[in-house]
Amino acid sequence: MHRRLFLGGLIGLAAVPARAALPDRVNPPLRARALAALQKHRRHVAHADVMGIVDYARASREPRFHLLDLESGAVTTLLVAHGKGSDPAHTGWLARFSNNEGSNASSSGAFLTAEAYVGAHGRSMRLEGLEPCNDAARPRAIVVHSASYVTRAMVRDTGKLGRSLGCFTVTAEDLPQVMTRLGAGRLLYSDKV
């Protein structure tokens, strides 16, 4: 079955044949969980054209923030940091999730992208946690933003990214694309499968 036919059938999008040249860079079990979360939370999601999938089973040195175009099946993959509380030894690997205030850890599950704003890290985007494992995202100020500790040079020089306080932190170069393509009313899903 073509990927686009599968995607279209799962979330009610028009079925269009997939392009054979598109690489599938998203871990299939993680993709399946993310698509199931989209279907489960569809009433909250205003736009089902693009969704974000963060694969925390990969090291921070690897691009692991996937922007999945649900109509074409195309995937853009970017760098993203995880929280200090998820990797206390700073190994570059996420060891645990938390939804607790003050944990400085990343949370798993489905998030709804919300409004853009300008804060301590410049242009940022708020998130609403849709599940018990991440429903404290807004009170914890878990957002999408960029920071100086997320750069390709840091990966080259240290073999890993810096760590956030639980936020989805991307490079300054990638932030405009994330803010535009994953703007308010879309699903962002993170997990470690």
PDB file of C-alpha atoms in Angstrom:
ATOM      1  CA  MET A   1       0.000   0.000   0.000  1.00  0.00           C
ATOM      2  CA  HIS A   2       1.343   3.446  -0.853  1.00  0.00           C
ATOM      3  CA  ARG A   3       2.320   5.536   2.181  1.00  0.00           C
ATOM      4  CA  ARG A   4       0.074   8.424   1.104  1.00  0.00           C
ATOM      5  CA  LEU A   5      -2.864   6.078   0.713  1.00  0.00           C
ATOM      6  CA  PHE A   6      -2.217   4.780   4.232  1.00  0.00           C
ATOM      7  CA  LEU A   7      -1.876   8.285   5.649  1.00  0.00           C
ATOM      8  CA  GLY A   8      -4.914   9.504   3.773  1.00  0.00           C
ATOM      9  CA  GLY A   9      -7.038   6.606   4.929  1.00  0.00           C
ATOM     10  CA  LEU A  10      -5.918   6.966   8.525  1.00  0.00           C
ATOM     11  CA  ILE A  11      -6.699  10.636   8.980  1.00  0.00           C
ATOM     12  CA  GLY A  12      -9.178  11.318   6.221  1.00  0.00           C
ATOM     13  CA  LEU A  13      -6.925  13.140   3.765  1.00  0.00           C
ATOM     14  CA  ALA A  14      -7.221  12.805   0.009  1.00  0.00           C
ATOM     15  CA  ALA A  15      -5.361   9.765  -1.267  1.00  0.00           C
ATOM     16  CA  VAL A  16      -2.576  10.640  -3.653  1.00  0.00           C
ATOM     17  CA  PRO A  17       0.074   8.190  -4.897  1.00  0.00           C
ATOM     18  CA  ALA A  18       3.374   8.398  -3.008  1.00  0.00           C
ATOM     19  CA  ARG A  19       6.583   9.458  -4.711  1.00  0.00           C
ATOM     20  CA  ALA A  20       8.921   6.473  -4.744  1.00  0.00           C
ATOM     21  CA  ALA A  21      11.994   8.628  -4.106  1.00  0.00           C
ATOM     22  CA  LEU A  22      10.821   9.869  -0.680  1.00  0.00           C
ATOM     23  CA  PRO A  23      13.024   8.416   2.079  1.00  0.00           C
ATOM     24  CA  ASP A  24      11.279   7.207   5.250  1.00  0.00           C
ATOM     25  CA  ARG A  25      13.448   8.684   7.979  1.00  0.00           C
ATOM     26  CA  VAL A  26      10.857   8.350  10.744  1.00  0.00           C
ATOM     27  CA  ASN A  27      11.035   5.219  12.901  1.00  0.00           C
ATOM     28  CA  PRO A  28       7.925   3.247  11.770  1.00  0.00           C
ATOM     29  CA  PRO A  29       6.639   2.376  15.278  1.00  0.00           C
ATOM     30  CA  LEU A  30       7.062   6.024  16.325  1.00  0.00           C
ATOM     31  CA  ARG A  31       5.306   7.218  13.166  1.00  0.00           C
ATOM     32  CA  ALA A  32       2.424   4.826  13.899  1.00  0.00           C
ATOM     33  CA  ARG A  33       2.098   6.142  17.470  1.00  0.00           C
ATOM     34  CA  ALA A  34       2.174   9.741  16.256  1.00  0.00           C
ATOM     35  CA  LEU A  35      -0.504   9.105  13.621  1.00  0.00           C
ATOM     36  CA  ALA A  36      -2.660   7.304  16.201  1.00  0.00           C
ATOM     37  CA  ALA A  37      -2.258  10.309  18.518  1.00  0.00           C
ATOM     38  CA  LEU A  38      -3.322  12.613  15.689  1.00  0.00           C
ATOM     39  CA  GLN A  39      -6.460  10.545  15.144  1.00  0.00           C
ATOM     40  CA  LYS A  40      -7.173  10.414  18.900  1.00  0.00           C
ATOM     41  CA  HIS A  41      -6.772  14.181  19.373  1.00  0.00           C
ATOM     42  CA  ARG A  42      -8.158  15.248  15.980  1.00  0.00           C
ATOM     43  CA  ARG A  43     -10.929  17.364  17.543  1.00  0.00           C
ATOM     44  CA  HIS A  44      -8.236  19.645  19.054  1.00  0.00           C
ATOM     45  CA  VAL A  45      -6.112  19.851  15.891  1.00  0.00           C
ATOM     46  CA  ALA A  46      -7.174  22.617  13.501  1.00  0.00           C
ATOM     47  CA  HIS A  47      -4.621  21.766  10.781  1.00  0.00           C
ATOM     48  CA  ALA A  48      -3.740  18.210   9.743  1.00  0.00           C
ATOM     49  CA  ASP A  49      -1.357  19.140   6.920  1.00  0.00           C
ATOM     50  CA  VAL A  50       1.965  18.900   8.805  1.00  0.00           C
ATOM     51  CA  MET A  51       2.877  17.328  12.122  1.00  0.00           C
ATOM     52  CA  GLY A  52       6.058  17.240  14.174  1.00  0.00           C
ATOM     53  CA  ILE A  53       7.504  13.946  15.435  1.00  0.00           C
ATOM     54  CA  VAL A  54      10.475  13.966  17.813  1.00  0.00           C
ATOM     55  CA  ASP A  55      12.394  10.684  18.091  1.00  0.00           C
ATOM     56  CA  TYR A  56      14.076  10.748  21.479  1.00  0.00           C
ATOM     57  CA  ALA A  57      15.453   7.227  20.940  1.00  0.00           C
ATOM     58  CA  ARG A  58      18.164   8.933  18.855  1.00  0.00           C
ATOM     59  CA  ALA A  59      21.171  10.774  20.281  1.00  0.00           C
ATOM     60  CA  SER A  60      21.066  14.572  20.380  1.00  0.00           C
ATOM     61  CA  ARG A  61      23.866  14.701  17.780  1.00  0.00           C
ATOM     62  CA  GLU A  62      21.462  13.211  15.218  1.00  0.00           C
ATOM     63  CA  PRO A  63      18.667  15.076  13.465  1.00  0.00           C
ATOM     64  CA  ARG A  64      15.535  13.731  15.195  1.00  0.00           C
ATOM     65  CA  PHE A  65      12.827  16.408  14.907  1.00  0.00           C
ATOM     66  CA  HIS A  66      10.772  15.332  11.891  1.00  0.00           C
ATOM     67  CA  LEU A  67       8.365  17.659  10.097  1.00  0.00           C
ATOM     68  CA  LEU A  68       6.048  15.250   8.307  1.00  0.00           C
ATOM     69  CA  ASP A  69       3.945  16.595   5.443  1.00  0.00           C
ATOM     70  CA  LEU A  70       0.805  14.499   5.772  1.00  0.00           C
ATOM     71  CA  GLU A  71      -0.296  15.123   2.185  1.00  0.00           C
ATOM     72  CA  SER A  72       2.922  14.333   0.301  1.00  0.00           C
ATOM     73  CA  GLY A  73       4.676  12.116   2.853  1.00  0.00           C
ATOM     74  CA  ALA A  74       7.808  14.304   2.609  1.00  0.00           C
ATOM     75  CA  VAL A  75       9.912  14.535   5.750  1.00  0.00           C
ATOM     76  CA  THR A  76      12.279  17.305   6.853  1.00  0.00           C
ATOM     77  CA  THR A  77      14.515  16.290   9.763  1.00  0.00           C
ATOM     78  CA  LEU A  78      16.208  18.769  12.122  1.00  0.00           C
ATOM     79  CA  LEU A  79      18.308  18.877  15.277  1.00  0.00           C
ATOM     80  CA  VAL A  80      16.524  19.290  18.630  1.00  0.00           C
ATOM     81  CA  ALA A  81      17.732  19.294  22.235  1.00  0.00           C
ATOM     82  CA  HIS A  82      16.215  17.404  25.146  1.00  0.00           C
ATOM     83  CA  GLY A  83      15.946  18.509  28.773  1.00  0.00           C
ATOM     84  CA  LYS A  84      18.734  18.501  31.363  1.00  0.00           C
ATOM     85  CA  GLY A  85      16.557  16.451  33.689  1.00  0.00           C
ATOM     86  CA  SER A  86      16.192  13.805  30.989  1.00  0.00           C
ATOM     87  CA  ASP A  87      19.974  13.431  30.664  1.00  0.00           C
ATOM     88  CA  PRO A  88      21.580  14.406  34.011  1.00  0.00           C
ATOM     89  CA  ALA A  89      24.987  12.996  33.038  1.00  0.00           C
ATOM     90  CA  HIS A  90      24.912  14.921  29.725  1.00  0.00           C
ATOM     91  CA  THR A  91      25.614  11.844  27.626  1.00  0.00           C
ATOM     92  CA  GLY A  92      23.625  13.139  24.662  1.00  0.00           C
ATOM     93  CA  TRP A  93      20.967  10.448  25.162  1.00  0.00           C
ATOM     94  CA  LEU A  94      17.547  10.986  26.732  1.00  0.00           C
ATOM     95  CA  ALA A  95      17.252   8.637  29.720  1.00  0.00           C
ATOM     96  CA  ARG A  96      13.839   9.586  31.161  1.00  0.00           C
ATOM     97  CA  PHE A  97      10.746  11.734  30.676  1.00  0.00           C
ATOM     98  CA  SER A  98       8.964  13.806  33.303  1.00  0.00           C
ATOM     99  CA  ASN A  99       5.910  16.036  33.493  1.00  0.00           C
ATOM    100  CA  ASN A 100       6.854  17.433  36.908  1.00  0.00           C
ATOM    101  CA  GLU A 101       7.450  21.124  37.586  1.00  0.00           C
ATOM    102  CA  GLY A 102      11.143  21.750  38.242  1.00  0.00           C
ATOM    103  CA  SER A 103      12.268  18.452  36.668  1.00  0.00           C
ATOM    104  CA  ASN A 104      13.893  20.229  33.685  1.00  0.00           C
ATOM    105  CA  ALA A 105      13.050  17.083  31.750  1.00  0.00           C
ATOM    106  CA  SER A 106      11.454  16.534  28.374  1.00  0.00           C
ATOM    107  CA  SER A 107       7.920  15.137  28.267  1.00  0.00           C
ATOM    108  CA  SER A 108       6.557  12.513  25.911  1.00  0.00           C
ATOM    109  CA  GLY A 109       3.229  12.324  24.121  1.00  0.00           C
ATOM    110  CA  ALA A 110       0.989  14.540  22.015  1.00  0.00           C
ATOM    111  CA  PHE A 111       1.181  18.333  22.193  1.00  0.00           C
ATOM    112  CA  LEU A 112      -0.923  20.926  20.405  1.00  0.00           C
ATOM    113  CA  THR A 113       1.073  23.821  18.978  1.00  0.00           C
ATOM    114  CA  ALA A 114      -0.268  27.148  20.224  1.00  0.00           C
ATOM    115  CA  GLU A 115       0.493  30.845  19.902  1.00  0.00           C
ATOM    116  CA  ALA A 116       3.825  32.383  18.934  1.00  0.00           C
ATOM    117  CA  TYR A 117       5.394  34.960  21.234  1.00  0.00           C
ATOM    118  CA  VAL A 118       8.713  36.680  21.900  1.00  0.00           C
ATOM    119  CA  GLY A 119      10.331  35.641  25.179  1.00  0.00           C
ATOM    120  CA  ALA A 120      13.694  35.085  26.853  1.00  0.00           C
ATOM    121  CA  HIS A 121      14.897  33.022  23.874  1.00  0.00           C
ATOM    122  CA  GLY A 122      13.385  35.299  21.227  1.00  0.00           C
ATOM    123  CA  ARG A 123      10.645  34.049  18.952  1.00  0.00           C
ATOM    124  CA  SER A 124       8.998  30.986  20.492  1.00  0.00           C
ATOM    125  CA  MET A 125       5.843  28.878  20.291  1.00  0.00           C
ATOM    126  CA  ARG A 126       3.761  27.700  23.246  1.00  0.00           C
ATOM    127  CA  LEU A 127       2.552  24.110  23.545  1.00  0.00           C
ATOM    128  CA  GLU A 128      -0.479  22.507  25.174  1.00  0.00           C
ATOM    129  CA  GLY A 129       0.031  18.982  26.501  1.00  0.00           C
ATOM    130  CA  LEU A 130      -2.867  16.751  25.467  1.00  0.00           C
ATOM    131  CA  GLU A 131      -2.109  13.747  27.661  1.00  0.00           C
ATOM    132  CA  PRO A 132      -1.525  13.023  31.374  1.00  0.00           C
ATOM    133  CA  CYS A 133       2.198  12.521  30.646  1.00  0.00           C
ATOM    134  CA  ASN A 134       2.556  16.127  29.381  1.00  0.00           C
ATOM    135  CA  ASP A 135      -0.482  18.093  30.587  1.00  0.00           C
ATOM    136  CA  ALA A 136       1.771  20.414  32.630  1.00  0.00           C
ATOM    137  CA  ALA A 137       3.542  21.680  29.482  1.00  0.00           C
ATOM    138  CA  ARG A 138       2.005  25.167  29.576  1.00  0.00           C
ATOM    139  CA  PRO A 139       2.502  25.741  33.336  1.00  0.00           C
ATOM    140  CA  ARG A 140       6.084  24.408  32.982  1.00  0.00           C
ATOM    141  CA  ALA A 141       6.645  26.767  30.008  1.00  0.00           C
ATOM    142  CA  ILE A 142       7.628  23.873  27.714  1.00  0.00           C
ATOM    143  CA  VAL A 143       7.823  25.591  24.324  1.00  0.00           C
ATOM    144  CA  VAL A 144       9.581  25.484  20.954  1.00  0.00           C
ATOM    145  CA  HIS A 145      12.480  27.960  20.693  1.00  0.00           C
ATOM    146  CA  SER A 146      16.077  28.249  19.524  1.00  0.00           C
ATOM    147  CA  ALA A 147      19.197  28.695  21.652  1.00  0.00           C
ATOM    148  CA  SER A 148      22.955  28.986  21.308  1.00  0.00           C
ATOM    149  CA  TYR A 149      23.458  25.462  22.714  1.00  0.00           C
ATOM    150  CA  VAL A 150      21.766  23.913  19.649  1.00  0.00           C
ATOM    151  CA  THR A 151      24.051  24.306  16.636  1.00  0.00           C
ATOM    152  CA  ARG A 152      25.613  22.067  14.029  1.00  0.00           C
ATOM    153  CA  ALA A 153      29.012  23.368  15.177  1.00  0.00           C
ATOM    154  CA  MET A 154      28.341  22.092  18.708  1.00  0.00           C
ATOM    155  CA  VAL A 155      27.578  18.629  17.334  1.00  0.00           C
ATOM    156  CA  ARG A 156      30.769  18.762  15.266  1.00  0.00           C
ATOM    157  CA  ASP A 157      32.907  19.936  18.209  1.00  0.00           C
ATOM    158  CA  THR A 158      31.406  17.979  21.141  1.00  0.00           C
ATOM    159  CA  GLY A 159      29.433  15.133  19.578  1.00  0.00           C
ATOM    160  CA  LYS A 160      26.179  16.281  21.207  1.00  0.00           C
ATOM    161  CA  LEU A 161      23.908  19.264  21.744  1.00  0.00           C
ATOM    162  CA  GLY A 162      23.454  21.250  24.907  1.00  0.00           C
ATOM    163  CA  ARG A 163      20.343  20.597  26.983  1.00  0.00           C
ATOM    164  CA  SER A 164      17.163  22.608  27.506  1.00  0.00           C
ATOM    165  CA  LEU A 165      14.945  22.884  30.581  1.00  0.00           C
ATOM    166  CA  GLY A 166      12.529  20.505  28.855  1.00  0.00           C
ATOM    167  CA  CYS A 167      11.782  22.640  25.795  1.00  0.00           C
ATOM    168  CA  PHE A 168      11.977  21.546  22.165  1.00  0.00           C
ATOM    169  CA  THR A 169      15.021  23.660  21.308  1.00  0.00           C
ATOM    170  CA  VAL A 170      16.136  23.842  17.665  1.00  0.00           C
ATOM    171  CA  THR A 171      18.839  25.751  15.804  1.00  0.00           C
ATOM    172  CA  ALA A 172      18.323  29.449  15.079  1.00  0.00           C
ATOM    173  CA  GLU A 173      18.488  28.606  11.359  1.00  0.00           C
ATOM    174  CA  ASP A 174      15.722  25.990  11.652  1.00  0.00           C
ATOM    175  CA  LEU A 175      13.358  27.926  13.939  1.00  0.00           C
ATOM    176  CA  PRO A 176      11.654  29.966  11.168  1.00  0.00           C
ATOM    177  CA  GLN A 177      10.794  26.781   9.254  1.00  0.00           C
ATOM    178  CA  VAL A 178       9.455  25.088  12.393  1.00  0.00           C
ATOM    179  CA  MET A 179       7.388  28.152  13.363  1.00  0.00           C
ATOM    180  CA  THR A 180       5.949  28.468   9.851  1.00  0.00           C
ATOM    181  CA  ARG A 181       5.264  24.837   9.014  1.00  0.00           C
ATOM    182  CA  LEU A 182       4.246  23.750  12.507  1.00  0.00           C
ATOM    183  CA  GLY A 183       2.332  26.896  13.440  1.00  0.00           C
ATOM    184  CA  ALA A 184      -0.607  27.026  15.844  1.00  0.00           C
ATOM    185  CA  GLY A 185      -3.194  24.255  15.720  1.00  0.00           C
ATOM    186  CA  ARG A 186      -0.976  21.330  14.698  1.00  0.00           C
ATOM    187  CA  LEU A 187       0.205  18.196  16.491  1.00  0.00           C
ATOM    188  CA  LEU A 188       3.707  17.689  17.862  1.00  0.00           C
ATOM    189  CA  TYR A 189       4.424  14.189  19.145  1.00  0.00           C
ATOM    190  CA  SER A 190       7.494  13.048  21.076  1.00  0.00           C
ATOM    191  CA  ASP A 191       8.514   9.668  22.415  1.00  0.00           C
ATOM    192  CA  LYS A 192      11.281   7.112  22.692  1.00  0.00           C
ATOM    193  CA  VAL A 193      10.384   3.842  20.957  1.00  0.00           C
TER     194      VAL A 193
END
